[in-house]
XYZ file of C-alpha atoms in Angstrom:
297
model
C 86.210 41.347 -35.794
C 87.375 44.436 -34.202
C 83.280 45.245 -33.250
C 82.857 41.376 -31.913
C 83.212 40.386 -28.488
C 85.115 37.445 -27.717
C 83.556 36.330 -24.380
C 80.060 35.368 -26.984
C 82.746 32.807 -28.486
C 82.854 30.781 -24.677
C 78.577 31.485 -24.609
C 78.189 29.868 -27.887
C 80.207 26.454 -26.531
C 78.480 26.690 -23.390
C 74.943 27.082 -25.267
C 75.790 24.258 -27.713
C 76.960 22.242 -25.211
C 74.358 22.217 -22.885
C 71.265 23.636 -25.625
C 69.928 24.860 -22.588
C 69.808 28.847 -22.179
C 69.418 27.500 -18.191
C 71.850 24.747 -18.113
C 74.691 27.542 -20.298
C 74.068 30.069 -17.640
C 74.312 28.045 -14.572
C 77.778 26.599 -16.637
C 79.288 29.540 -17.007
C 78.135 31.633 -13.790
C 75.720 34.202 -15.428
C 72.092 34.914 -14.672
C 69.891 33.482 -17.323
C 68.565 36.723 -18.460
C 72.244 37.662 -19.190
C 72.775 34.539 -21.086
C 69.524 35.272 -22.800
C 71.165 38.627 -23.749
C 74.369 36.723 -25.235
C 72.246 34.816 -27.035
C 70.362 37.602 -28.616
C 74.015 39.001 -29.298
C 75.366 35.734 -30.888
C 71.972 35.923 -33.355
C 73.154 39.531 -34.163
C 76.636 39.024 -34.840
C 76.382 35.538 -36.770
C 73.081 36.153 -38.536
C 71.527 33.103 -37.250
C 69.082 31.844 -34.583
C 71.976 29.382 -32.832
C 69.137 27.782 -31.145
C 65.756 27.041 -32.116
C 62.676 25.701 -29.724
C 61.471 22.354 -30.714
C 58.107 21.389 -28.034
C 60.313 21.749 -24.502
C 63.653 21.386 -25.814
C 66.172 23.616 -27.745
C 68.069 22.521 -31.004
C 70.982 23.860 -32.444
C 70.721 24.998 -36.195
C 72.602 23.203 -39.211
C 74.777 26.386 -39.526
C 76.050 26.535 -35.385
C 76.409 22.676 -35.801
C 78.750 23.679 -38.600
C 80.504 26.471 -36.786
C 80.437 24.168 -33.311
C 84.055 22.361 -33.907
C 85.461 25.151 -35.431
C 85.312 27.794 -32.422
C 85.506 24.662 -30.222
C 88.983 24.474 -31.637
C 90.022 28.265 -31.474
C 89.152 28.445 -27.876
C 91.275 25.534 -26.994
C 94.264 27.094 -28.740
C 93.417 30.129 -26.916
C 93.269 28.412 -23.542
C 96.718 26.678 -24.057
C 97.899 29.534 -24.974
C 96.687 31.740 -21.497
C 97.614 28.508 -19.365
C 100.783 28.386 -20.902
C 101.796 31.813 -19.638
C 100.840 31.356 -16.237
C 101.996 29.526 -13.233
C 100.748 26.171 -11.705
C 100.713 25.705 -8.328
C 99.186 22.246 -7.035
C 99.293 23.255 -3.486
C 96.763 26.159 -4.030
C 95.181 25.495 -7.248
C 91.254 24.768 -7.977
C 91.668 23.772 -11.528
C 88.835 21.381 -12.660
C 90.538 18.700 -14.734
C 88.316 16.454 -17.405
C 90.015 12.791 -17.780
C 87.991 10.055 -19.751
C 89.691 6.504 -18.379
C 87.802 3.161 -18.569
C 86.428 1.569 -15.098
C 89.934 -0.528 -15.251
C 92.199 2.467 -15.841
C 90.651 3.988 -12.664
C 90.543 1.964 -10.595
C 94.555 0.427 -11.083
C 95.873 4.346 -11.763
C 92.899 6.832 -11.484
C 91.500 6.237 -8.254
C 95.363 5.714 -6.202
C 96.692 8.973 -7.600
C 93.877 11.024 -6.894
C 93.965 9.677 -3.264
C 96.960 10.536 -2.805
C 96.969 14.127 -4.740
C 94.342 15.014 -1.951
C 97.534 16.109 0.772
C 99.513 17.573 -1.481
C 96.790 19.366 -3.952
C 93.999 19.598 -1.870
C 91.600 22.182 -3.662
C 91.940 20.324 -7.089
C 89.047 18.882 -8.674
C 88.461 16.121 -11.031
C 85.820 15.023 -13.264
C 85.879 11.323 -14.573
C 83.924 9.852 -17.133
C 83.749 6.608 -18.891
C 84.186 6.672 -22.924
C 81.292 7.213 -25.296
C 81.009 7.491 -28.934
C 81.420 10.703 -29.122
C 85.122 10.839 -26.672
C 87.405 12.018 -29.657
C 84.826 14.290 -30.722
C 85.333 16.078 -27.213
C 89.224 15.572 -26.991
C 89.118 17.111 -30.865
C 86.737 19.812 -29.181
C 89.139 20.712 -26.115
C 86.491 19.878 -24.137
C 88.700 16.960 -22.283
C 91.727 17.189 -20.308
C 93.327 13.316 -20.452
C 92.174 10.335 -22.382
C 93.235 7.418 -20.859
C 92.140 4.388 -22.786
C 93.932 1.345 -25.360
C 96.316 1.906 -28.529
C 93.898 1.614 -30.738
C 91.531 4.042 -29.520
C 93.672 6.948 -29.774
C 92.874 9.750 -32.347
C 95.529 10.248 -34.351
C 95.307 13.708 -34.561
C 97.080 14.533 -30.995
C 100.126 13.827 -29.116
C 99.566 10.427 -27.313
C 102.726 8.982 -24.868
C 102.593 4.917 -23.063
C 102.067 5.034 -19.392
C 102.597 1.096 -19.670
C 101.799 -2.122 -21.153
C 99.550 -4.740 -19.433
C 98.584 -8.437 -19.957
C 95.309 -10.403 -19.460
C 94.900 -13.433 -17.286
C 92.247 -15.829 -16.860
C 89.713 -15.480 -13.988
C 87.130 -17.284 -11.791
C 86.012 -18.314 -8.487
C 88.228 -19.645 -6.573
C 86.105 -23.088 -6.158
C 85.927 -22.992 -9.634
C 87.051 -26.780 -10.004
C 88.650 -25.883 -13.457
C 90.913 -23.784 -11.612
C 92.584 -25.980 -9.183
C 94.969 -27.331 -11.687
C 96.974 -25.797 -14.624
C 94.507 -24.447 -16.755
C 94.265 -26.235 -20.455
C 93.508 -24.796 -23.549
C 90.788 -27.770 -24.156
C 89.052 -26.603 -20.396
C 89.591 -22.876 -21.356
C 87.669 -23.344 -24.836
C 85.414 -25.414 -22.704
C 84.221 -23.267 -20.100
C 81.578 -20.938 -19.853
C 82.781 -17.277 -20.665
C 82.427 -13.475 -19.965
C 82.866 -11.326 -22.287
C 83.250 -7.929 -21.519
C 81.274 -5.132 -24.292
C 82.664 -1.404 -23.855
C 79.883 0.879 -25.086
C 78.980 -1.861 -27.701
C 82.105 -2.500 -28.799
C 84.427 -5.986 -27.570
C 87.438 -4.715 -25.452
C 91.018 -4.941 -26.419
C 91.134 -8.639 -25.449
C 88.362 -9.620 -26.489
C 88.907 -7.870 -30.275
C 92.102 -10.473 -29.987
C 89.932 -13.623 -30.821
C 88.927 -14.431 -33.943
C 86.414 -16.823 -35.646
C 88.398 -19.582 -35.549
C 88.796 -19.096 -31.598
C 85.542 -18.848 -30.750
C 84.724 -18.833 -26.905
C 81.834 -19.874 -25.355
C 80.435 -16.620 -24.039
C 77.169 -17.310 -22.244
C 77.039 -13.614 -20.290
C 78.690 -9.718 -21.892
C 79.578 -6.862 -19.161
C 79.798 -3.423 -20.181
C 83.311 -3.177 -17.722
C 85.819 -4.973 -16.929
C 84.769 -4.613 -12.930
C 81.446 -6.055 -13.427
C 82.456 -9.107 -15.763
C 85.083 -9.703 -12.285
C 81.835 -9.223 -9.934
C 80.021 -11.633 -12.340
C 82.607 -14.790 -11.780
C 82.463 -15.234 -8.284
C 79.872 -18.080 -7.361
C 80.116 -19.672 -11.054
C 82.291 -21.260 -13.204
C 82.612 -19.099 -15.777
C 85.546 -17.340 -16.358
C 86.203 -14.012 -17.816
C 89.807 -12.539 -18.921
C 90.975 -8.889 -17.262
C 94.117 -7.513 -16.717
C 96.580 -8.863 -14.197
C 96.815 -5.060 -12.346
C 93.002 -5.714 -11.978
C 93.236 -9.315 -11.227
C 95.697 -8.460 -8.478
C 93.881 -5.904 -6.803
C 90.900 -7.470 -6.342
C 91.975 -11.347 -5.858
C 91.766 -11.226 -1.810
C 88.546 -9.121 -1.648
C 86.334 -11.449 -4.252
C 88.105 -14.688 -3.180
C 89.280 -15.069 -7.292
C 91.250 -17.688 -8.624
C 93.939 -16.414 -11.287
C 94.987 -18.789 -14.173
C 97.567 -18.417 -17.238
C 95.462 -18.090 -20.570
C 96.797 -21.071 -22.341
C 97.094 -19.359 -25.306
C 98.657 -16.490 -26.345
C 97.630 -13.170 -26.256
C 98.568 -9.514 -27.535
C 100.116 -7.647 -24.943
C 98.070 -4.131 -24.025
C 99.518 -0.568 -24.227
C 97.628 1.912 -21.828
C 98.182 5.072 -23.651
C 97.772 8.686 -22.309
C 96.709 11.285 -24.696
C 95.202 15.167 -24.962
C 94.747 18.087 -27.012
C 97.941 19.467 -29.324
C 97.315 22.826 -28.307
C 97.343 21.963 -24.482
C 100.591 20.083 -24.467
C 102.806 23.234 -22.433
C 99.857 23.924 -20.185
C 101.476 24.040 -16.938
C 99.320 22.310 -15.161
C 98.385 19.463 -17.802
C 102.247 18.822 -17.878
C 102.229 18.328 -13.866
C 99.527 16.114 -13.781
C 101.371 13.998 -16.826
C 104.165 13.744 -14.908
C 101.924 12.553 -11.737
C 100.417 9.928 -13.987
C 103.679 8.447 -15.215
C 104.585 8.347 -11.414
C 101.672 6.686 -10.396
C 102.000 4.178 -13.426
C 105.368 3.216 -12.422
C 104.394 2.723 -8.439
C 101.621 0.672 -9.727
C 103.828 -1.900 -12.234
């Protein structure tokens, strides 16, 4: 260990990451000829080719997919543990952060607190993805900053904190005939339906109905902003949340209805690594988020 250079350790994740000798160098900041030498280096050291050719592409072995999570982990712990011992400064600070947050979750607490971070932390940067299959394997990985998403998403493996709880309302266009009076459960069950598929799986709201309550879904949307888009000019109707419903009532000319049944209430949880939870700047931008969660209630 003593002999071993640690830096290899962040060329490895960058190499496995992007299986790319190109794509590793150009993340990290190297020339590819020295990322060609860490390669070499890592083959050395661990015994291993890393990363084989296969026709135009490069594939990682069975034994650095085995080591992959493993130093994943250690250099998280070892990046909490730096971050934790220095300062954070918003007002000067270029930190990249990572967040996962569905199209909802941006666009009700996302999108407002980053336009407003821009006077007060101008230089930050952020990088916002929707989730994938593979979005606890990255927060398990320390490869994301904040993953924004429902309860029952959450790995249970990390610390995990509510921002706030949300309901669903009914939706359509506003000449939506259906609409114009107190919406029934006999019309709701009735009508033509949206329902909205999240990287092939049903949403939170829509994982609330079961067999027996079977709607009449004639179109899916993978987000919860395209199954709005899809309701204007029809009379189908789609259920989103009421932060969503809100913001977008005016500018899509929506009609908003009580579901005539019941429905779970939603708990927008905000979780991240366990060995980044005294980073300095992950704790400011936690507090930021609760902030912004409360403005937008």
């Amino acid at each position: 260990m003593d002999q071993f250079d640690l830096n290899l350790l962040v060329a490895f994740d960058a190499l496995l990451t992007e299986c790319s000798v190109t794509g590793a160098a150009q993340r990290m900041g190297l020339t590819q000829s020295a990322m060609s030498a860490a390669l070499k280096r890592l083959r050395e050291a661990l015994g291993d080719d890393i990363l084989v050719q296969q026709g135009k592409r490069m594939l990682p072995t069975p034994h650095a997919l085995m080591l992959e999570p493993q130093i994943a982990s250690a250099l998280q712990t070892l990046r909490g543990v730096i971050a934790s011992a220095t300062q954070f400064d918003p007002t000067t600070s270029d930190r990249h952060f990572h967040i996962v947050a569905s199209d909802y979750a941006t666009a009700v607490l996302v999108s407002p607190l980053i336009s407003r971070l821009q006077a007060v932390a101008p230089n930050l940067r952020f990088d916002v993805r929707l989730p994938e299959p593979t979005t606890i394997l990255a927060l398990n990985q320390g490869k994301l900053d904040l993953l924004l998403t429902p309860e029952g998403f959450v790995s249970a493996e990390h610390p995990k904190e509510l921002l706030f709880t949300e309901r669903h309302v009914v939706v359509g266009c506003s000449s939506n005939p259906l609409l114009h009076t107190p919406l029934t459960l006999e019309g709701f069950y009735a009508a033509g339906h949206i329902a909205v598929m999240i990287d092939g799986r049903p949403s939170f709201i829509d994982s609330a109905f079961s067999a027996d309550k079977a709607r009449r879904v004639e179109l899916t949307a993978p987000s919860f902003l395209q199954a709005t888009l899809m309701v204007r000019n029809s009379t189908r109707l789609a259920l989103i949340h009421e932060r969503l419903a809100r913001m977008f009532q005016a500018p899509l000319s929506l009609a908003i209805a009580e579901c005539p049944l019941p429905l779970p209430t939603m708990r927008e949880m905000m979780q991240y690594h366990a060995a980044r939870q005294d980073d300095p700047g992950l704790v400011w931008l936690r507090n930021e988020l609760r902030a912004e969660a409360q403005r937008g209630g």
